[in-house]
Coordinates of C-alpha atoms in Angstrom, one line a residue:
X22 CA 5.7 19.9 10.0
X23 CA 3.5 22.9 10.5
X24 CA 1.0 22.3 7.9
X25 CA -2.2 21.4 9.9
X26 CA -4.8 23.6 11.0
X27 CA -8.3 22.9 12.3
X28 CA -10.9 22.5 9.8
X29 CA -14.8 22.9 10.4
X30 CA -16.5 19.7 10.5
X31 CA -18.5 18.6 7.4
X32 CA -22.1 16.8 7.0
X33 CA -21.8 13.2 6.0
X34 CA -24.1 13.0 3.3
X35 CA -24.9 9.4 2.6
X36 CA -25.5 8.6 -1.3
X37 CA -25.0 5.0 -1.0
X38 CA -27.1 2.0 -1.7
X39 CA -26.8 -1.8 -1.5
X40 CA -23.6 -3.4 0.0
X41 CA -20.0 -2.8 -0.9
X42 CA -17.9 -5.9 -2.0
X43 CA -14.9 -4.8 -0.3
X44 CA -15.3 -5.7 3.2
X45 CA -13.1 -5.3 6.4
X46 CA -11.1 -8.3 7.5
X47 CA -13.6 -9.2 10.2
X48 CA -16.3 -9.5 7.8
X49 CA -18.1 -6.4 8.8
X50 CA -19.7 -4.0 6.2
X51 CA -17.6 -1.1 7.6
X52 CA -16.5 1.3 4.5
X53 CA -12.7 0.8 3.7
X54 CA -10.1 3.3 4.0
X55 CA -8.8 4.1 0.6
X56 CA -4.9 4.8 -0.4
X57 CA -4.4 6.1 -3.8
X58 CA -0.4 6.1 -4.6
X59 CA 0.9 7.6 -7.7
X60 CA 4.5 7.5 -8.9
X61 CA 5.4 10.5 -11.3
X62 CA 7.1 9.2 -14.7
X63 CA 8.3 5.7 -13.3
X64 CA 8.6 3.1 -15.8
X65 CA 6.8 -0.2 -16.4
X66 CA 9.9 -2.2 -15.3
X67 CA 11.4 -0.2 -12.4
X68 CA 9.8 -2.0 -9.9
X69 CA 11.1 -5.6 -8.6
X70 CA 7.9 -6.9 -8.7
X71 CA 7.8 -5.9 -12.5
X72 CA 11.7 -7.2 -13.4
X73 CA 13.6 -4.4 -12.2
X74 CA 16.9 -4.2 -10.2
X75 CA 15.7 -1.2 -7.8
X76 CA 15.1 -2.3 -4.5
X77 CA 11.3 -1.8 -4.0
X78 CA 10.5 -4.2 -1.2
X79 CA 7.5 -2.4 0.3
X80 CA 5.5 -2.1 -2.9
X81 CA 6.9 -5.6 -3.8
X82 CA 4.9 -6.5 -0.7
X83 CA 1.8 -4.9 -1.7
X84 CA 2.1 -7.0 -4.8
X85 CA 2.8 -10.4 -3.0
X86 CA -0.5 -9.4 -0.8
X87 CA -2.7 -8.4 -3.8
X88 CA -2.7 -8.2 -7.6
X89 CA -0.4 -7.1 -10.0
X90 CA -1.9 -6.1 -13.6
X91 CA 0.3 -6.0 -16.7
X92 CA -1.9 -4.8 -19.1
X93 CA -3.0 -1.5 -17.4
X94 CA -3.4 1.5 -19.4
X95 CA -3.1 5.4 -18.6
X96 CA -2.5 8.4 -20.6
X97 CA 0.9 9.3 -22.3
X98 CA 1.4 12.3 -19.9
X99 CA 0.7 13.5 -16.5
X100 CA -2.3 15.9 -16.4
X101 CA -4.5 13.9 -19.1
X102 CA -3.8 10.4 -16.8
X103 CA -4.6 12.4 -13.7
X104 CA -8.0 13.7 -14.8
X105 CA -9.1 10.4 -15.9
X106 CA -8.0 9.0 -12.6
X107 CA -9.8 11.5 -10.3
X108 CA -13.1 12.1 -12.5
X109 CA -13.0 8.3 -14.2
X110 CA -14.0 9.9 -17.8
X111 CA -11.9 10.5 -21.0
X112 CA -9.4 13.2 -20.6
X113 CA -11.1 15.1 -23.5
X114 CA -14.3 15.4 -21.7
X115 CA -12.6 16.3 -18.6
X116 CA -11.1 19.4 -19.6
X117 CA -7.3 17.9 -20.5
X118 CA -7.8 17.3 -24.1
X119 CA -4.4 18.5 -24.4
X120 CA -2.3 19.6 -21.7
X121 CA -2.6 23.0 -20.8
X122 CA 0.8 23.8 -21.9
X123 CA 0.3 22.7 -25.5
X124 CA -3.2 23.7 -26.5
X125 CA -3.2 24.3 -30.1
X126 CA -5.0 27.1 -31.9
X127 CA -8.2 24.8 -33.3
X128 CA -8.3 23.4 -29.6
X129 CA -8.4 26.8 -28.0
X130 CA -11.7 27.8 -26.3
X131 CA -13.4 24.6 -27.0
X132 CA -15.3 22.2 -24.5
X133 CA -13.0 19.7 -23.1
X134 CA -9.9 21.9 -23.8
X135 CA -10.2 24.2 -20.6
X136 CA -6.7 23.0 -19.8
X137 CA -7.8 22.3 -16.1
X138 CA -10.4 19.8 -14.4
X139 CA -13.7 21.1 -15.9
X140 CA -16.9 21.4 -14.0
X141 CA -18.5 18.9 -16.5
X142 CA -16.8 16.0 -14.1
X143 CA -17.0 15.4 -10.5
X144 CA -14.3 14.0 -8.5
X145 CA -14.0 11.0 -6.4
X146 CA -12.8 12.9 -3.6
X147 CA -16.0 15.2 -3.9
X148 CA -18.2 11.7 -3.9
X149 CA -16.3 10.1 -1.1
X150 CA -16.4 13.4 1.1
X151 CA -20.2 13.5 0.8
X152 CA -20.4 10.0 1.6
X153 CA -18.6 10.5 5.0
X154 CA -15.2 10.1 4.3
X155 CA -11.9 12.5 5.2
X156 CA -10.3 13.2 2.0
X157 CA -6.6 14.2 1.9
X158 CA -4.3 15.1 -0.8
X159 CA -0.4 15.4 -0.9
X160 CA 1.5 15.8 -4.1
X161 CA 1.4 16.9 -7.5
X162 CA -1.9 18.3 -8.5
X163 CA -1.5 19.7 -12.6
X164 CA -5.3 19.9 -12.9
X165 CA -5.7 23.9 -12.5
X166 CA -3.7 26.8 -10.9
X167 CA -6.6 28.9 -10.2
X168 CA -8.1 29.3 -6.7
X169 CA -11.4 27.5 -7.8
X170 CA -9.4 24.6 -9.6
X171 CA -7.2 23.9 -6.5
X172 CA -7.7 20.6 -5.1
X173 CA -9.7 21.8 -2.0
X174 CA -12.1 23.1 -4.5
X175 CA -12.7 19.8 -6.2
X176 CA -13.4 17.5 -3.2
X177 CA -10.2 17.5 -0.8
X178 CA -10.6 18.5 2.7
X179 CA -6.9 19.2 3.2
X180 CA -4.0 19.2 0.9
X181 CA -0.7 19.8 0.4
X182 CA -0.2 20.5 -3.4
X183 CA 2.3 21.2 -6.0
X184 CA 0.0 22.9 -8.7
X185 CA 2.2 22.9 -11.6
X186 CA 3.5 19.8 -13.6
X187 CA 7.1 19.6 -12.3
X188 CA 9.6 21.5 -10.2
X189 CA 12.4 21.3 -7.8
X190 CA 11.9 18.5 -4.9
X191 CA 13.6 20.7 -2.3
X192 CA 12.5 23.8 -0.2
X193 CA 13.7 26.2 -2.8
X194 CA 10.4 25.6 -5.0
X195 CA 12.5 26.2 -7.9
X196 CA 10.6 26.0 -11.3
X197 CA 12.2 24.5 -14.4
X198 CA 11.6 27.4 -16.9
X199 CA 12.3 31.0 -17.2
X200 CA 8.6 31.7 -17.5
X201 CA 7.9 29.9 -14.3
X202 CA 10.9 30.5 -12.1
X203 CA 9.0 29.5 -8.9
X204 CA 6.4 26.8 -8.5
X205 CA 3.4 27.3 -6.5
X206 CA 2.2 25.2 -3.2
X207 CA -1.0 25.3 -1.7
X208 CA -1.7 23.9 1.7
X209 CA -5.2 23.5 2.8
X210 CA -6.5 25.7 0.2
X211 CA -4.4 28.3 1.0
X212 CA -1.1 29.6 -1.1
X213 CA 1.9 28.4 0.8
X214 CA 4.9 30.9 0.7
X215 CA 7.7 28.6 2.0
X216 CA 8.4 25.0 2.8
X217 CA 10.5 23.8 5.5
X218 CA 14.0 23.9 5.3
X219 CA 14.7 20.2 5.3
X220 CA 11.7 19.6 2.9
X221 CA 12.4 17.0 0.2
X222 CA 9.5 15.7 -1.4
X223 CA 8.8 12.1 -0.8
X224 CA 9.1 12.6 2.7
X225 CA 7.3 15.7 3.2
X226 CA 4.5 14.4 1.0
X227 CA 4.3 11.3 3.4
X228 CA 4.6 13.5 6.4
X229 CA 1.5 15.2 5.4
X230 CA -0.8 12.3 4.8
X231 CA 0.4 10.7 8.1
X232 CA -0.3 13.9 10.1
X233 CA -3.7 13.9 9.0
X234 CA -4.6 10.4 9.6
X235 CA -3.2 10.8 13.0
X236 CA -5.1 14.0 13.8
X237 CA -8.6 12.2 12.7
X238 CA -7.6 9.0 14.0
X239 CA -10.5 8.8 16.8
X240 CA -13.6 10.1 15.0
X241 CA -14.2 6.7 13.3
X242 CA -15.0 8.1 9.5
X243 CA -13.1 6.2 6.8
X244 CA -10.2 8.0 4.8
X245 CA -9.6 8.6 1.3
X246 CA -5.8 9.8 0.7
X247 CA -4.4 10.7 -2.4
X248 CA -0.6 10.6 -2.3
X249 CA 0.7 11.9 -5.6
X250 CA 4.5 11.7 -5.3
X251 CA 6.7 13.8 -7.8
X252 CA 9.5 10.7 -7.6
X253 CA 10.9 10.0 -10.0
X254 CA 10.0 13.0 -12.2
X255 CA 13.0 15.2 -13.0
X256 CA 15.2 16.7 -11.7
X257 CA 16.9 14.0 -10.4
X258 CA 17.0 14.5 -6.6
X259 CA 17.4 12.2 -3.4
X260 CA 19.0 13.0 0.0
X261 CA 22.8 13.0 0.5
X262 CA 22.6 9.6 2.3
X263 CA 21.0 7.7 -0.6
X264 CA 22.9 9.3 -3.4
X265 CA 25.5 6.3 -3.5
X266 CA 23.1 3.6 -2.7
X267 CA 23.5 2.1 -6.3
X268 CA 27.2 3.0 -6.7
X269 CA 28.7 0.8 -9.6
X270 CA 25.5 -0.8 -10.1
X271 CA 24.7 0.4 -13.5
X272 CA 28.7 0.1 -14.8
X273 CA 27.5 -2.9 -17.1
X274 CA 25.5 -0.6 -19.1
X275 CA 22.1 0.1 -20.4
X276 CA 22.0 -2.7 -23.0
X277 CA 22.9 -5.5 -20.3
X278 CA 20.4 -4.0 -17.9
X279 CA 17.7 -4.1 -20.5
X280 CA 18.4 -7.7 -21.3
X281 CA 18.4 -8.6 -17.7
X282 CA 15.1 -6.7 -16.9
X283 CA 13.3 -8.7 -19.8
X284 CA 14.8 -12.0 -18.7
X285 CA 13.2 -11.3 -15.0
X286 CA 9.9 -10.1 -16.6
X287 CA 10.0 -13.5 -18.6
X288 CA 10.7 -15.5 -15.1
X289 CA 8.1 -13.7 -13.1
X290 CA 5.4 -14.0 -15.9
X291 CA 4.9 -10.5 -16.4
X292 CA 5.7 -11.2 -20.1
X293 CA 5.6 -14.1 -22.5
X294 CA 8.6 -16.3 -23.1
X295 CA 9.0 -15.4 -26.7
X296 CA 9.2 -11.4 -26.2
X297 CA 11.6 -9.4 -27.5
X298 CA 12.1 -5.7 -26.6
X299 CA 11.8 -2.8 -28.2
X300 CA 15.4 -2.1 -29.9
X301 CA 17.8 0.6 -28.8
X302 CA 16.8 3.8 -30.6
X303 CA 19.5 4.2 -33.6
X304 CA 20.7 7.6 -32.6
X305 CA 21.9 6.0 -29.4
X306 CA 25.2 4.1 -29.6
X307 CA 25.7 0.8 -27.9
X308 CA 27.5 1.0 -24.3
X309 CA 30.8 -0.3 -25.5
X310 CA 31.4 2.6 -28.1
X311 CA 31.0 5.4 -25.5
X312 CA 34.1 6.8 -23.8
X313 CA 34.9 6.0 -20.4
X314 CA 33.8 9.4 -19.0
X315 CA 30.5 9.0 -21.2
X316 CA 29.7 5.6 -19.3
X317 CA 30.6 7.0 -16.1
X318 CA 28.3 9.9 -16.4
X319 CA 25.3 7.9 -17.7
X320 CA 25.7 5.2 -15.2
X321 CA 25.7 8.1 -12.6
X322 CA 22.1 9.5 -13.6
X323 CA 20.8 5.9 -13.3
X324 CA 22.2 5.4 -10.1
X325 CA 20.6 8.6 -9.1
X326 CA 17.0 7.8 -10.4
X327 CA 17.3 4.4 -9.1
X328 CA 17.9 5.8 -5.3
X329 CA 15.0 8.2 -5.9
X330 CA 12.8 5.3 -6.6
X331 CA 14.0 3.3 -4.0
X332 CA 13.5 6.2 -1.3
X333 CA 9.9 6.6 -2.6
X334 CA 9.3 3.0 -1.8
X335 CA 11.0 3.4 1.7
X336 CA 8.5 6.4 2.4
X337 CA 5.5 3.9 1.3
X338 CA 6.7 1.6 3.7
X339 CA 6.9 4.1 6.5
X340 CA 3.3 5.1 5.4
X341 CA 2.0 1.4 5.5
X342 CA 3.8 0.4 9.0
X343 CA 2.1 3.8 10.3
X344 CA -1.2 2.3 9.1
X345 CA -0.6 -0.9 11.0
X346 CA 0.2 1.1 14.1
X347 CA -2.9 3.2 13.7
X348 CA -5.0 -0.2 13.1
X349 CA -5.9 0.9 9.9
X350 CA -4.1 -1.3 7.5
X351 CA -6.3 -4.5 7.3
X352 CA -9.0 -2.2 6.1
X353 CA -7.1 0.2 3.8
X354 CA -7.5 -0.5 -0.1
X355 CA -4.3 0.4 -1.5
X356 CA -3.6 1.2 -5.1
X357 CA -0.4 2.0 -6.6
X358 CA 0.0 3.1 -10.2
X359 CA 2.6 5.4 -12.4
X360 CA 0.7 8.1 -14.2
X361 CA 2.4 7.5 -17.5
X362 CA 5.8 5.9 -19.2
X363 CA 9.2 6.8 -18.6
X364 CA 10.3 10.0 -19.1
X365 CA 12.9 10.5 -22.0
X366 CA 13.2 14.2 -21.9
X367 CA 16.3 16.2 -21.2
X368 CA 15.3 19.5 -19.6
X369 CA 18.6 21.1 -20.2
X370 CA 18.1 20.4 -24.1
X371 CA 14.6 21.4 -24.4
X372 CA 15.4 24.8 -22.7
X373 CA 18.4 25.3 -25.0
X374 CA 16.0 24.7 -27.7
X375 CA 13.6 27.2 -26.6
X376 CA 15.9 30.4 -27.0
X377 CA 19.4 31.7 -26.0
X378 CA 18.0 33.7 -23.2
X379 CA 16.2 30.8 -21.8
X380 CA 19.3 28.8 -22.0
X381 CA 21.3 31.6 -20.1
X382 CA 18.5 31.7 -17.4
X383 CA 19.1 27.7 -16.9
X384 CA 22.6 28.0 -16.8
X385 CA 22.7 30.6 -14.2
X386 CA 20.1 29.2 -12.1
X387 CA 21.2 25.7 -11.5
X388 CA 24.5 24.1 -10.8
X389 CA 24.6 20.9 -12.8
X390 CA 28.5 20.1 -12.3
X391 CA 28.2 16.2 -12.1
X392 CA 29.5 16.3 -8.4
X393 CA 26.5 18.1 -7.6
X394 CA 23.9 16.0 -9.5
X395 CA 21.1 15.3 -7.5
X396 CA 21.5 17.8 -4.9
X397 CA 19.8 21.2 -4.3
X398 CA 20.3 23.3 -7.0
X399 CA 20.8 20.8 -9.9
X400 CA 18.4 20.0 -12.8
X401 CA 19.2 16.9 -14.4
X402 CA 17.2 14.1 -16.1
X403 CA 18.2 10.4 -17.1
X404 CA 17.2 10.8 -20.8
X405 CA 15.6 8.5 -23.6
X406 CA 18.4 5.9 -23.4
X407 CA 17.5 4.9 -19.4
X408 CA 13.8 5.7 -20.1
X409 CA 13.8 2.7 -22.9
X410 CA 15.5 0.7 -20.0
X411 CA 12.6 1.6 -17.7
X412 CA 10.2 0.9 -20.5
X413 CA 11.1 -2.6 -21.1
X414 CA 9.8 -4.5 -23.4
X415 CA 7.5 -1.7 -24.9
X416 CA 8.1 0.9 -27.5
X417 CA 9.3 4.3 -26.5
X418 CA 8.2 6.2 -23.4
X419 CA 6.4 8.9 -22.0
X420 CA 4.4 11.8 -24.4
X421 CA 3.4 9.0 -27.1
X422 CA 0.6 6.4 -27.3
X423 CA 3.0 3.6 -28.0
X424 CA 2.7 1.2 -25.1
X425 CA 6.0 2.5 -23.6
X426 CA 4.0 5.7 -22.9
X427 CA 0.8 4.6 -21.7
X428 CA 1.3 1.0 -20.1
X429 CA 1.8 1.3 -16.5
X430 CA 2.1 -0.6 -13.2
X431 CA -0.9 -1.5 -11.1
X432 CA -1.2 -3.1 -7.9
X433 CA -4.3 -3.7 -5.8
X434 CA -3.9 -4.7 -2.2
X435 CA -6.4 -4.9 0.5
X436 CA -9.7 -5.9 2.0
X437 CA -12.0 -7.7 -0.7
X438 CA -9.0 -8.4 -3.1
X439 CA -9.0 -12.1 -3.5
X440 CA -5.6 -12.5 -4.8
X441 CA -2.1 -13.5 -3.2
X442 CA 0.5 -12.3 -5.6
X443 CA -1.5 -13.0 -8.7
X444 CA -0.5 -11.6 -11.9
X445 CA -3.6 -10.8 -14.1
X446 CA -3.5 -9.8 -18.0
X447 CA -6.7 -8.4 -18.4
X448 CA -6.8 -4.8 -20.1
X449 CA -7.6 -2.1 -17.2
X450 CA -7.7 1.3 -17.7
X451 CA -7.1 4.2 -15.2
X452 CA -10.8 5.4 -15.9
X453 CA -11.6 2.2 -13.9
X454 CA -10.2 3.3 -10.8
X455 CA -13.0 5.8 -9.7
X456 CA -15.9 2.8 -10.4
X457 CA -13.7 0.7 -8.3
X458 CA -13.6 3.0 -5.4
X459 CA -17.3 4.1 -5.5
X460 CA -18.1 0.5 -5.6
X461 CA -15.8 -0.2 -2.5
X462 CA -17.6 2.6 -0.6
X463 CA -21.2 1.9 -1.7
X464 CA -21.3 5.2 -3.2
X465 CA -23.5 6.2 -6.4
X466 CA -22.3 8.4 -9.0
X467 CA -24.6 11.7 -9.7
X468 CA -24.4 11.2 -13.1
X469 CA -27.0 8.5 -12.9
X470 CA -29.5 10.8 -11.7
X471 CA -32.3 11.7 -13.9
X472 CA -31.2 15.1 -15.6
X473 CA -28.0 15.3 -14.5
X474 CA -25.3 17.0 -16.7
X475 CA -22.4 15.5 -14.8
X476 CA -20.6 13.1 -17.0
X477 CA -20.5 9.6 -16.1
X478 CA -17.4 7.5 -15.7
X479 CA -16.5 5.6 -18.5
X480 CA -14.5 2.8 -16.8
X481 CA -15.7 -0.4 -15.4
X482 CA -15.5 -1.3 -11.8
X483 CA -12.8 -3.7 -11.1
X484 CA -14.3 -5.7 -8.3
X485 CA -15.6 -8.6 -10.4
X486 CA -12.0 -9.3 -11.2
X487 CA -10.6 -8.1 -7.6
X488 CA -13.0 -10.4 -5.9
X489 CA -12.3 -13.3 -8.1
X490 CA -15.9 -13.4 -9.6
X491 CA -14.5 -13.3 -13.1
X492 CA -11.6 -13.6 -15.0
X493 CA -12.6 -12.1 -18.1
X494 CA -12.8 -8.5 -17.4
X495 CA -13.2 -6.8 -20.8
X496 CA -14.7 -8.8 -23.9
X497 CA -12.8 -9.0 -27.1
X498 CA -15.3 -6.6 -28.5
X499 CA -14.5 -4.0 -25.8
X500 CA -12.2 -1.3 -26.8
X501 CA -10.3 1.6 -25.5
X502 CA -8.9 5.0 -27.3
X503 CA -6.3 7.3 -26.8
X504 CA -5.4 10.9 -28.4
X505 CA -2.5 13.5 -27.6
X506 CA -0.3 15.6 -29.4
X507 CA -1.7 14.3 -32.5
X508 CA -0.8 10.7 -31.7
X509 CA -3.4 8.1 -31.7
X510 CA -4.5 4.7 -30.7
X511 CA -7.2 2.1 -30.4
X512 CA -7.0 -1.2 -28.3
X513 CA -9.7 -4.0 -28.7
X514 CA -8.7 -7.3 -27.5
X515 CA -5.2 -8.1 -28.3
X516 CA -5.1 -6.0 -31.4
X517 CA -3.9 -2.2 -31.3
X518 CA -4.3 0.2 -34.1
X519 CA -1.3 3.0 -33.7
X520 CA -0.5 6.4 -35.4
X521 CA 2.4 8.2 -34.4
X522 CA 3.7 11.5 -36.2
X523 CA 7.0 10.9 -37.8
X524 CA 8.6 13.3 -35.3
X525 CA 7.4 11.1 -32.4
X526 CA 9.1 8.0 -33.8
X527 CA 6.3 6.7 -36.0
X528 CA 5.6 6.8 -39.7
X529 CA 2.8 9.1 -39.9
X530 CA 0.2 6.8 -40.7
X531 CA -1.5 3.9 -39.1
X532 CA 0.0 0.5 -38.3
X533 CA -1.7 -2.5 -36.6
X534 CA -0.2 -4.8 -34.2
X535 CA -1.3 -7.9 -32.2
X536 CA 0.4 -7.0 -28.9
X537 CA 0.2 -10.6 -27.2
X538 CA 3.1 -11.7 -29.5
X539 CA 4.4 -8.3 -30.4
X540 CA 4.2 -6.0 -27.3
X541 CA 7.0 -3.9 -28.7
X542 CA 5.0 -3.2 -31.6
X543 CA 7.5 -3.6 -34.0
X544 CA 5.6 -5.9 -36.7
X545 CA 2.8 -4.0 -38.6
X546 CA 0.1 -6.4 -39.6
X547 CA -1.7 -3.8 -41.5
X548 CA -1.0 -5.6 -45.0
X549 CA -2.0 -9.2 -43.9
X550 CA -5.2 -7.9 -42.0
X551 CA -6.7 -5.2 -43.9
X552 CA -10.3 -5.7 -42.6
X553 CA -9.3 -5.6 -38.9
X554 CA -7.3 -2.2 -39.6
X555 CA -10.4 -0.8 -41.3
X556 CA -12.8 -2.0 -38.4
X557 CA -10.4 -0.3 -36.1
X558 CA -10.5 2.7 -37.9
X559 CA -14.0 3.0 -37.3
X560 CA -13.6 2.5 -33.7
X561 CA -11.3 5.8 -34.2
X562 CA -14.1 7.6 -35.6
X563 CA -16.5 6.5 -32.6
X564 CA -13.8 7.5 -30.3
X565 CA -13.4 11.0 -31.7
X566 CA -17.1 11.7 -31.9
X567 CA -17.9 10.3 -28.2
X568 CA -15.1 12.3 -26.5
X569 CA -15.3 15.6 -28.7
X570 CA -11.6 14.8 -30.1
X571 CA -10.0 17.7 -31.7
X572 CA -6.7 16.4 -33.2
X573 CA -4.0 18.9 -33.3
X574 CA -0.2 18.2 -33.5
X575 CA 0.6 21.0 -31.4
X576 CA 3.0 19.5 -28.6
X577 CA 6.4 18.5 -28.0
X578 CA 6.8 16.2 -31.1
X579 CA 5.5 18.7 -33.6
X580 CA 9.2 20.0 -33.5
X581 CA 11.5 17.6 -31.8
X582 CA 12.8 14.0 -32.1
X583 CA 12.3 11.5 -29.3

């Protein structure tokens, strides 16, 4: 693919001190390569190694080689997670206190609500590049659309990036709304006018990372590669040869698939033996209440989604195979996550609610006949019922701070990871990834310098856990907080305090849950543990003060039921 062009050499400014805990297989102190892979809108239970029936052998192999974390947390939506992933600070400090698309009146113009990754934070890409790394990005950015906000302005030496939050997976570059009929790509810091005719996102993004690895294979510098797949974010899309890969697999229906996933999770040790999954939403009928045609169409959507996930896994396998051939695999730290919970929205329904003219545009732009689903020119998603399947055993899905929206799979594999197939139940957070990478590369953070105005990462390096030096990663007194679209949560130890708006599937009041026994957040313990509820409310107040949180219900749930 004609993406690559020569770039000027950059100075290797070594900011490191001490020794890295992440060492090459031969025991040398060589800096590791780092590969960060992010799936977009993939649910907690989709992977085989997390209980799913979807075939994901390459990701499962990473889990067998490394560590699976069951209590890993992200934000409930894409850009807030990505800001924390790259900066290591809370999204309210990093500029994405609310998604740019939903910033409310009281948040407009306030620090932390710029709608793009602000300059109060420095990215891990910038720090690793200054430390001598090649830094490559391929995939979804969603952290700013102006040139001084693009990936190459935030530390990436080379990039192939979709700037917006969603769009077509094909070469047509179609947007999903009439206000943005075309999406924008950049390539190595320049606008990209067109994609190759045979472009499909998962393959094209993987190609770009492979090509950059090859071009700089001989110079001896380590690599940081950020591969931010669009898959399986809607629209559902998969190459023709993959469209029928799961034909008939979901004819048994969503209720049976959910039960099967939970049973596999219990067998794997992902969840406890007595756990029950969050019930099917009351507005969704049982599978046997659907007509034969409704069942056929519903199953078809999940078939395409599953094929999309497997195709992404296949491309990950291709990249790992290339690392092996390039003699880089043994010294590459690989981290795989999803950016938020499974997506329950339906783009067609959402557009129809915007305005009649928006629906007219949508209907004229996309060919959504069932026989065209998954092909170029179609725009469908699998909706809330399958999102609940992808979220087993948790409550709800993307967009809310219930665990179905903010708990995601995490797999870490590579040099220094002293685990082989281990499942760990430590409470981990996406902000922990930046400190982990910096410790891997023996790089200090400039926020520690006297007089620095750059925000320090709020996460904690995971190396004490990954290297097997300690099992208790966070103390019971440690806590984490969330807020988005007016929905709020605090987790401390095994306790979780949750506030969901009524439009987001909640009560409009605080609820208290004990997650070990009740990961589906169904039994409010506020009445029996009022002192704990009160103590965690004080932690919420501290979270607001520390992170400059301005609560606003501006967002999709102010007017839309889940």
